[in-house]
mmCIF file of C-alpha atoms in Angstrom:
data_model
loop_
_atom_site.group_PDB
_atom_site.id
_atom_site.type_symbol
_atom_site.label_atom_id
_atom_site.label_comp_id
_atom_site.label_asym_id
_atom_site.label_seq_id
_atom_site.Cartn_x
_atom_site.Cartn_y
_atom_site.Cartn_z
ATOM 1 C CA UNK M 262 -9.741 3.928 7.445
ATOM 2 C CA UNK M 263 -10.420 4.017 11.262
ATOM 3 C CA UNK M 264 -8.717 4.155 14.370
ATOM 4 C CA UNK M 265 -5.504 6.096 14.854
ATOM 5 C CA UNK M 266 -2.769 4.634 11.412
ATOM 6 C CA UNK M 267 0.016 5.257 12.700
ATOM 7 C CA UNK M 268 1.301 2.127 12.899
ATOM 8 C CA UNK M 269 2.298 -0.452 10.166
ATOM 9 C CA UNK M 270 2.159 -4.221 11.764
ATOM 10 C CA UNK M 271 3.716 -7.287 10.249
ATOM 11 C CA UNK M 272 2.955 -10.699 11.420
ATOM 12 C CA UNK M 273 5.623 -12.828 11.710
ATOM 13 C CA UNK M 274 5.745 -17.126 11.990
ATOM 14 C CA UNK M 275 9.509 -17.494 11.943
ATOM 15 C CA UNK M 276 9.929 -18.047 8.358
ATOM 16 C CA UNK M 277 12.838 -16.874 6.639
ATOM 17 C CA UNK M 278 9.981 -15.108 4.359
ATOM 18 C CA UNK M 279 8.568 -13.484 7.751
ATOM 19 C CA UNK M 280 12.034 -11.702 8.623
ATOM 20 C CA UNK M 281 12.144 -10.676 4.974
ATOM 21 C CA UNK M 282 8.746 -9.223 4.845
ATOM 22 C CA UNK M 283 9.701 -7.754 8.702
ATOM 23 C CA UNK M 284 12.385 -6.108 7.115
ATOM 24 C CA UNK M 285 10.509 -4.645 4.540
ATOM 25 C CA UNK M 286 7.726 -3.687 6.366
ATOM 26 C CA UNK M 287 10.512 -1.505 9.081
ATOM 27 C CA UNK M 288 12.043 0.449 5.609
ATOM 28 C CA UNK M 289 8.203 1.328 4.656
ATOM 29 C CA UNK M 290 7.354 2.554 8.187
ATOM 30 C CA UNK M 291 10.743 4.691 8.235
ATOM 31 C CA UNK M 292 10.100 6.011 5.157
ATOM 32 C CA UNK M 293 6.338 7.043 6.146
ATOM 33 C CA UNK M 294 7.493 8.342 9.656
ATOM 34 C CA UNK M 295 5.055 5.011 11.072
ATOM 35 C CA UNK M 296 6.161 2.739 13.727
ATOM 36 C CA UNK M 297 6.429 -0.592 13.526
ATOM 37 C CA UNK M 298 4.622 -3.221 15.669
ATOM 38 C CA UNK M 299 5.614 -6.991 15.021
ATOM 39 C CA UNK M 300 2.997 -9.248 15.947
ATOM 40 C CA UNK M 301 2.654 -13.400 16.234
ATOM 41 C CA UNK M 302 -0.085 -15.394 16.872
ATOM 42 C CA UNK M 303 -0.786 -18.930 17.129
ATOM 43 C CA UNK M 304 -2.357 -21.163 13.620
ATOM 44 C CA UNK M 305 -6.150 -21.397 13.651
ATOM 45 C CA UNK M 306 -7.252 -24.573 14.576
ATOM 46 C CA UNK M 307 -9.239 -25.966 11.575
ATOM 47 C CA UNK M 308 -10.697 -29.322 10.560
ATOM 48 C CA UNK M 309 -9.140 -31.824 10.156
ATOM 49 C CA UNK M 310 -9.577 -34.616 7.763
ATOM 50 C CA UNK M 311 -7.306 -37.449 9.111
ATOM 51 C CA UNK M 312 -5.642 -38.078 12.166
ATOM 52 C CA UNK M 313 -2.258 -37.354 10.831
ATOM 53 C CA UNK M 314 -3.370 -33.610 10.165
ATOM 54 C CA UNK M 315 -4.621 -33.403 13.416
ATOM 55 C CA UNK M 316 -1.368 -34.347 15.423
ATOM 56 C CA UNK M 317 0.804 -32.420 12.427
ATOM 57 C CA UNK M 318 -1.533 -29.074 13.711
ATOM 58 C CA UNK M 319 -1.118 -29.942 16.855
ATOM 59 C CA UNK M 320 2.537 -30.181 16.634
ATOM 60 C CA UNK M 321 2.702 -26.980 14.689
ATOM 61 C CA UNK M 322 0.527 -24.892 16.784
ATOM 62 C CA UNK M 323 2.738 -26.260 20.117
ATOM 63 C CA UNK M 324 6.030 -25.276 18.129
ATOM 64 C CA UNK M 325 4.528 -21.984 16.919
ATOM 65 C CA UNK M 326 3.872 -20.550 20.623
ATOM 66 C CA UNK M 327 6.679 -22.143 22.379
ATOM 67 C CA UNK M 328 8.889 -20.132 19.686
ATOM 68 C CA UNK M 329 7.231 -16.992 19.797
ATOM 69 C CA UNK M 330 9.337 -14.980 21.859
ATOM 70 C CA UNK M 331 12.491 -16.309 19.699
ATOM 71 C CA UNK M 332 10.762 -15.129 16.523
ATOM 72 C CA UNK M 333 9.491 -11.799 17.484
ATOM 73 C CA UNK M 334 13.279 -11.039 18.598
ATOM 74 C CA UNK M 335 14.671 -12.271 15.571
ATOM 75 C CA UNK M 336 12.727 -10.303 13.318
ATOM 76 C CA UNK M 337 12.885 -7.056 15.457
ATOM 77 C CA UNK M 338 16.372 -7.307 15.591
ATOM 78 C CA UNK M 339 16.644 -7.333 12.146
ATOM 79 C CA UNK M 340 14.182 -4.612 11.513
ATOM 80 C CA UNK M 341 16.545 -2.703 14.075
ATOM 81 C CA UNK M 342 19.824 -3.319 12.655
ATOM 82 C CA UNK M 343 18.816 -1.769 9.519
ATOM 83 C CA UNK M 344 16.236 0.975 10.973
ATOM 84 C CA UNK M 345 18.023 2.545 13.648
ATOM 85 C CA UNK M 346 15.903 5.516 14.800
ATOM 86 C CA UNK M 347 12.571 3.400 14.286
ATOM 87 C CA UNK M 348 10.110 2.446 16.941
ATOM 88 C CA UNK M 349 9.920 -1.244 16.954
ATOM 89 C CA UNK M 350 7.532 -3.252 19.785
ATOM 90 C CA UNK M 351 6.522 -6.858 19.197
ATOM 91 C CA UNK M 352 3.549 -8.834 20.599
ATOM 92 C CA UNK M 353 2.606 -12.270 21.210
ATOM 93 C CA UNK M 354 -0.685 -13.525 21.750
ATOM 94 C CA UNK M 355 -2.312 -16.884 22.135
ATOM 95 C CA UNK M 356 -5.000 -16.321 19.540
ATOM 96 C CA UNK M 357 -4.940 -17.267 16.502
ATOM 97 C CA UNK M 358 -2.955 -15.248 13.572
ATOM 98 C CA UNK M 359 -5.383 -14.158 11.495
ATOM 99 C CA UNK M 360 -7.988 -12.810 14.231
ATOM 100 C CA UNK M 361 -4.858 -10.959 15.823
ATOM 101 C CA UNK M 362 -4.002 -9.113 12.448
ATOM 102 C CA UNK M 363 -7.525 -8.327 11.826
ATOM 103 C CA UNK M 364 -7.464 -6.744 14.884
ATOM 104 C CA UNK M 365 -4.747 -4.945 14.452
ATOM 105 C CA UNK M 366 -5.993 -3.513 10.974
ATOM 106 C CA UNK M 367 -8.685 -1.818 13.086
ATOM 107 C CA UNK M 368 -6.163 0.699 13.962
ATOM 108 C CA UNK M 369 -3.015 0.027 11.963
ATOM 109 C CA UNK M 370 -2.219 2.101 8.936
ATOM 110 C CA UNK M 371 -1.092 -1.230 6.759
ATOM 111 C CA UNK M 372 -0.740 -4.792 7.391
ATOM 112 C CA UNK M 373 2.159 -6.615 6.071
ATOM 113 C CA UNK M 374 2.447 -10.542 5.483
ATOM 114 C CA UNK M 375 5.217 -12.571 4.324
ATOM 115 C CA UNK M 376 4.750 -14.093 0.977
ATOM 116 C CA UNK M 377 3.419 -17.248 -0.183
ATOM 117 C CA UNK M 378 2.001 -19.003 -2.792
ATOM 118 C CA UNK M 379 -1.814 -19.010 -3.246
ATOM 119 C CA UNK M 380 -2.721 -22.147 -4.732
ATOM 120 C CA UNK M 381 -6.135 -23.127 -6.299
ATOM 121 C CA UNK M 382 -6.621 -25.424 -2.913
ATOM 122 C CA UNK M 383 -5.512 -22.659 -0.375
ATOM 123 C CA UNK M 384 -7.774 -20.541 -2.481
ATOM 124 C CA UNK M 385 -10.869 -22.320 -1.641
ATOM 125 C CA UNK M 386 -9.443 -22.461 2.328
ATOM 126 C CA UNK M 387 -11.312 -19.999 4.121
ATOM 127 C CA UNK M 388 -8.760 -20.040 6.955
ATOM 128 C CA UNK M 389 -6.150 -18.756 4.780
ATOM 129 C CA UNK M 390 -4.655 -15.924 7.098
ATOM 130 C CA UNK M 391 -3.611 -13.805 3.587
ATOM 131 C CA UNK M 392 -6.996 -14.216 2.155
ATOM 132 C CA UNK M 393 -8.943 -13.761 5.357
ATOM 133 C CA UNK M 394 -6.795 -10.821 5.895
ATOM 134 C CA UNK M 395 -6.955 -9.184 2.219
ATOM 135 C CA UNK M 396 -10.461 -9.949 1.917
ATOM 136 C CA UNK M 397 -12.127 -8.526 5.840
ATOM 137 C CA UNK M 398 -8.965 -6.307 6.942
ATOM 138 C CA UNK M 399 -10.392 -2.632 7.317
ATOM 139 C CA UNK M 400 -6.786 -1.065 6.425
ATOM 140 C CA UNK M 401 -5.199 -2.081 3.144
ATOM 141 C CA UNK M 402 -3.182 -5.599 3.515
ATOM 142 C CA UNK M 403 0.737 -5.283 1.955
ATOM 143 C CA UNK M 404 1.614 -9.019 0.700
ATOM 144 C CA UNK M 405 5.281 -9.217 1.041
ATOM 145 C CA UNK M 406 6.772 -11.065 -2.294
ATOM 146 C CA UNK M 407 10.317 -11.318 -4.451
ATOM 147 C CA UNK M 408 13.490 -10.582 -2.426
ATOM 148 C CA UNK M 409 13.039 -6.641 -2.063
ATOM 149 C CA UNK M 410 13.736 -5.991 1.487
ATOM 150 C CA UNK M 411 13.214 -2.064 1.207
ATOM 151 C CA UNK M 412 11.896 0.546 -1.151
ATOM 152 C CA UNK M 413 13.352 1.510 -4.087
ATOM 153 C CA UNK M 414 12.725 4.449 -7.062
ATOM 154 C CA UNK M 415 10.520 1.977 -8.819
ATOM 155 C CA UNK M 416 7.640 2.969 -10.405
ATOM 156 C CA UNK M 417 4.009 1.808 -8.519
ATOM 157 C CA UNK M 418 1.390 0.569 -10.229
ATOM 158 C CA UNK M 419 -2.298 0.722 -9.800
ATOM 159 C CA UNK M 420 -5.220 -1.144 -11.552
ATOM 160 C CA UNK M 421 -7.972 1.591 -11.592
ATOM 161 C CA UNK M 422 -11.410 1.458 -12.374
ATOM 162 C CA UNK M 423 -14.597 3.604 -11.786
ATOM 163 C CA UNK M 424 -16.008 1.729 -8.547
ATOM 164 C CA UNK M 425 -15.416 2.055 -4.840
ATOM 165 C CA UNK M 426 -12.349 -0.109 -4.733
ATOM 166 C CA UNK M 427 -10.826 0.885 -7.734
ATOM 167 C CA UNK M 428 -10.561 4.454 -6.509
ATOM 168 C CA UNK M 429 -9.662 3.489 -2.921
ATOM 169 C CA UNK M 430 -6.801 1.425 -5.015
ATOM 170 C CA UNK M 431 -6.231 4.824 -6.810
ATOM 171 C CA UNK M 432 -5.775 6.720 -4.087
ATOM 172 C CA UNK M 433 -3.653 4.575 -1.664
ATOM 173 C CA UNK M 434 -1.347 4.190 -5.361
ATOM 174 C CA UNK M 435 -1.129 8.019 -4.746
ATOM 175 C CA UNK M 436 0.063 8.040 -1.346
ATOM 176 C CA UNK M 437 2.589 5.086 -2.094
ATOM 177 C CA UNK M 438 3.922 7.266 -4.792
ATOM 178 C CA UNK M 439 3.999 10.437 -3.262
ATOM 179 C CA UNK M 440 5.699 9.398 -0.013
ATOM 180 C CA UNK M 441 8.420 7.144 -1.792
ATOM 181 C CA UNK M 442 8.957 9.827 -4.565
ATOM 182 C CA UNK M 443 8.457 7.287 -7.102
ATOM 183 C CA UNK M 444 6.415 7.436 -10.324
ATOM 184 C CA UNK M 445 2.852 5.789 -11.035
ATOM 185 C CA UNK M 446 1.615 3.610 -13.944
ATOM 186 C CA UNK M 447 -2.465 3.972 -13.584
ATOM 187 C CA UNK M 448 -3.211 0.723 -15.366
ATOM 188 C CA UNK M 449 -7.601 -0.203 -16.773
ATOM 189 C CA UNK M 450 -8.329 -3.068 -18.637
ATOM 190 C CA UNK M 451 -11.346 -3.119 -20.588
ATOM 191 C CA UNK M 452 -13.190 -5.507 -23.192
ATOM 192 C CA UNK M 453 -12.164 -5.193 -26.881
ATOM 193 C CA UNK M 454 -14.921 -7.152 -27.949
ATOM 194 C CA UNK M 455 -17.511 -8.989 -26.853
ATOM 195 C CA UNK M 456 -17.472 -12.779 -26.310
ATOM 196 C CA UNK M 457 -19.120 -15.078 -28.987
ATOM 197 C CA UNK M 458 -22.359 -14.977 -29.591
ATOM 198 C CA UNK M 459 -23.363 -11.790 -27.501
ATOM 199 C CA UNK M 460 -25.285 -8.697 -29.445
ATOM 200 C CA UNK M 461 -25.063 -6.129 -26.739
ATOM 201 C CA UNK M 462 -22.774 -3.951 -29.215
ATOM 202 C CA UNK M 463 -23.533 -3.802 -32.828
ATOM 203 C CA UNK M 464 -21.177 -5.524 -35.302
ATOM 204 C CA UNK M 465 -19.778 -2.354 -36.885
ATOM 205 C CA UNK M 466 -18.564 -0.085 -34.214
ATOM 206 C CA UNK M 467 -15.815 2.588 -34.293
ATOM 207 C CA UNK M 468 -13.622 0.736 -31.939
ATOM 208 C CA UNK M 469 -11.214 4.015 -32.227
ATOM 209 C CA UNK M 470 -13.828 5.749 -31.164
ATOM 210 C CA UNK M 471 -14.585 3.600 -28.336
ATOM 211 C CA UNK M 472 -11.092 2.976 -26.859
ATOM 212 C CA UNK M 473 -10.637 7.270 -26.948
ATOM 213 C CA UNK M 474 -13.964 7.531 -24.875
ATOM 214 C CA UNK M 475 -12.130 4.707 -22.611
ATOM 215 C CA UNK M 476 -8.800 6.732 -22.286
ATOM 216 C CA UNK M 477 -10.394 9.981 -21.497
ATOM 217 C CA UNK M 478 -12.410 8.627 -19.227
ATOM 218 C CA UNK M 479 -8.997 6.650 -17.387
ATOM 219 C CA UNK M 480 -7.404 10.421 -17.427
ATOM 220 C CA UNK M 481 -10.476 12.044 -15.979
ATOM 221 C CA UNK M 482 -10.424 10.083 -12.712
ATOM 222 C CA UNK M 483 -6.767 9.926 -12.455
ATOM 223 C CA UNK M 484 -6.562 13.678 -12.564
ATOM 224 C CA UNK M 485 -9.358 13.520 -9.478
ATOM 225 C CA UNK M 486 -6.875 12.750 -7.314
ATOM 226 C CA UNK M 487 -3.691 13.624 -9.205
ATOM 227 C CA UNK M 488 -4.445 17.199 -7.950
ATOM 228 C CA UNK M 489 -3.482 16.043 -4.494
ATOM 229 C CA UNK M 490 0.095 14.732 -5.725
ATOM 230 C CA UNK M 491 0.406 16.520 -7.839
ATOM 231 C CA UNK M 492 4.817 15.761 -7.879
ATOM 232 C CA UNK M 493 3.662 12.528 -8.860
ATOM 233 C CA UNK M 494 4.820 11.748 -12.478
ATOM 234 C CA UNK M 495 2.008 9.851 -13.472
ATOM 235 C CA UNK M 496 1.269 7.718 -16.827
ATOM 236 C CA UNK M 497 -1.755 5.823 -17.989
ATOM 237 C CA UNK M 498 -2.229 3.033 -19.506
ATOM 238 C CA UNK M 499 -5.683 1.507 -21.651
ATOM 239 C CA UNK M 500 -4.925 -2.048 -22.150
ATOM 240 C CA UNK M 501 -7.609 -5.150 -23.358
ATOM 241 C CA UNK M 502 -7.875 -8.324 -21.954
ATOM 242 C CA UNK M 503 -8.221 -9.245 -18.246
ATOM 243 C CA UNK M 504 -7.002 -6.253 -15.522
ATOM 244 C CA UNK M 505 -4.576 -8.987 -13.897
ATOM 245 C CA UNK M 506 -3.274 -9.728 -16.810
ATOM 246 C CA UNK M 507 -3.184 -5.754 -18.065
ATOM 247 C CA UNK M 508 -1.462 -5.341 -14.290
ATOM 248 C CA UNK M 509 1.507 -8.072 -14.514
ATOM 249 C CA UNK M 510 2.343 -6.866 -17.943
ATOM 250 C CA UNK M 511 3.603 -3.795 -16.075
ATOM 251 C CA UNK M 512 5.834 -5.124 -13.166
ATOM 252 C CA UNK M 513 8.433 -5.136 -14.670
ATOM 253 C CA UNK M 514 10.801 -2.073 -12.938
ATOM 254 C CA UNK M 515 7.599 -1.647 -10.726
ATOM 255 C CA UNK M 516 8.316 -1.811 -6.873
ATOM 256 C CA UNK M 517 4.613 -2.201 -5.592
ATOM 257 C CA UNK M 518 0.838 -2.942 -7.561
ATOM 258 C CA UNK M 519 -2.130 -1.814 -5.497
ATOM 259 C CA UNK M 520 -5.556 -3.406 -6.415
ATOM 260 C CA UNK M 521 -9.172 -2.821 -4.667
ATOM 261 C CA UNK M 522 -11.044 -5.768 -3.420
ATOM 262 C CA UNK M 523 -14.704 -5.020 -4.181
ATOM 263 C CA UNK M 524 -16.250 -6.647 -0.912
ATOM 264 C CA UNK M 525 -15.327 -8.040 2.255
ATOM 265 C CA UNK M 526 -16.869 -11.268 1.754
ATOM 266 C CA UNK M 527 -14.674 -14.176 2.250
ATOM 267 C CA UNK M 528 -16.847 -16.075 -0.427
ATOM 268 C CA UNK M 529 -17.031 -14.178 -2.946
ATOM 269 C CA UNK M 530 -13.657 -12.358 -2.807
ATOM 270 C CA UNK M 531 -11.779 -15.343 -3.028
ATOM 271 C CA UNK M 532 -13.093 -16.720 -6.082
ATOM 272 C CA UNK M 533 -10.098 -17.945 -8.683
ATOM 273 C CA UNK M 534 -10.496 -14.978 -11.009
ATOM 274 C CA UNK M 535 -10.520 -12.294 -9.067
ATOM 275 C CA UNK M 536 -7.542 -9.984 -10.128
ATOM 276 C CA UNK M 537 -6.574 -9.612 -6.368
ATOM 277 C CA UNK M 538 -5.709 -13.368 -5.862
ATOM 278 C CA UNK M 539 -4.263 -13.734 -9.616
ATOM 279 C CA UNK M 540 -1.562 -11.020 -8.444
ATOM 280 C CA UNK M 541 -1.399 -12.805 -5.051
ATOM 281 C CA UNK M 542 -0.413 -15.933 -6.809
ATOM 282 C CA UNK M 543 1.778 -14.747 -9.388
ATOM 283 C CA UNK M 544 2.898 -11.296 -9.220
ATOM 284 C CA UNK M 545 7.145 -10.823 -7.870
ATOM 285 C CA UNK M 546 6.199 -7.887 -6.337
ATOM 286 C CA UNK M 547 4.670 -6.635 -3.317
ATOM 287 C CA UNK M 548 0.963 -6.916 -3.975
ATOM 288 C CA UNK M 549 -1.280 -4.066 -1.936
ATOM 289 C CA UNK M 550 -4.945 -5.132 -1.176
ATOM 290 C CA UNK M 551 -7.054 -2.412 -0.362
ATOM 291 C CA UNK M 552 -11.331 -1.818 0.318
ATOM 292 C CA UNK M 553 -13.620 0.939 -0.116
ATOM 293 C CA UNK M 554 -14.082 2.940 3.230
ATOM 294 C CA UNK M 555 -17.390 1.564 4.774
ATOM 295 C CA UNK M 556 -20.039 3.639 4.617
#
């Protein structure tokens, strides 16, 4: 992470979601002793297929920064009434949303979005501000979702695995945990068997066997950095079958999930599989997106 985090910034568009995930993102700064900075930019100005999109933009981008000032006070307000001794400055700026916020994850220690459904066709729109932010933002990217307006003593969860972004997921699970006092569920997924007609593995194999190998192997690198947080009641779970579908069989009494995006490429990150945007579209939970440090 670079830059100074010690700031948590939520953009805000004047959606009743917004002031929720405002709200939210004031109890999380309080309770990690950040500030808060609310932020609103203007939509980006895509393409436009017909001339009704255009002038329905057009209109939307007008209302957007003639209401700017009205919607960084509401939400601030908000955040205030609730967070009393917390440092709360908005900004407005004429750019567009998602280049402000990426911006601001250059120095910010988290960037918080409303929620929103992520639909197969907003999953293939580049311009997306949550997927341009969860897949380029250099400091993990907090998507706001359910009707949680502060932290609770739910459990977080983590999907781990032994790459880059699965311990960067790991880790920021750790802090989450540690500084809400909260317990973590370390969650891998792996293959049970192979898919039809592959002869990687042989046909008998000591499955046992191989599933033990798999658990220690979940334990080893959860004890890594365990021994940081070590007040952290932690528990681990081996499960088969996909890891977003190992991850939302866990939310239930879970608070947060924190997954690793392997890449900042726009392209690649937001193809339809990827665990990150299957949580994005259907997880009730606040969904935390994080990257590997760059090298």
């Amino acid at each position: 992470m670079t830059g100074n985090p010690d700031t948590v910034v939520v953009g805000v568009d004047g959606s009743d979601s917004a002031i929720a995930a405002a709200r939210w993102a004031g109890a999380l700064a309080a309770r990690f002793g950040l500030s808060l900075q609310v932020v609103h930019g203007v939509p980006r100005l895509g393409r436009n297929l017909t001339e009704a999109a255009a002038v329905f933009q057009a209109a939307s981008m007008q209302y957007q920064s003639e209401n700017a000032d009205a919607f960084l006070k509401s939400a601030a307000d908000a955040v205030r009434c609730e967070q009393r001794g917390l440092v709360v400055t908005t900004a407005a700026s004429s750019d567009p949303i998602d280049d402000v916020l990426f911006e601001a994850s250059k120095h910010a220690r988290f960037i918080v979005l409303g929620g929103m459904d992520i639909s197969p066709a907003a999953a293939v729109l580049l311009g997306s501000t949550t997927l341009k932010l969860t897949t380029e933002a250099i400091c993990p990217v907090i998507v706001w979702r359910g009707d949680r307006t502060s932290p609770n003593s739910d459990a977080v969860v983590v999907g781990v695995d032994d790459t880059p972004a699965g311990r960067a997921a790991l880790a920021t699970g750790f802090v989450f945990a540690a500084q809400l006092g909260v317990a973590l569920r370390a969650v891998h997924s792996w293959a049970l068997r192979r898919p039809p007609g592959t002869t990687v593995l042989p046909t008998l194999m000591d499955w046992d066997a191989v599933e033990a190998l798999q658990f220690v192997a979940l334990t080893e690198l959860v004890d890594e950095y365990h021994r940081d947080h070590r007040g952290v009641d932690v528990t681990c779970f081996l499960e088969s079958g996909t890891a977003a579908g190992a991850l939302l069989r866990h939310l239930e009494h879970a608070q947060l999930v924190v997954v690793g995006n392997r890449g900042r490429a726009a392209l690649a990150a937001a193809a339809l599989g990827s665990t990150s945007l299957n949580l994005l579209h259907h997880s009730p939970i606040p969904v935390v997106v994080c990257h590997p440090d760059p090298p």
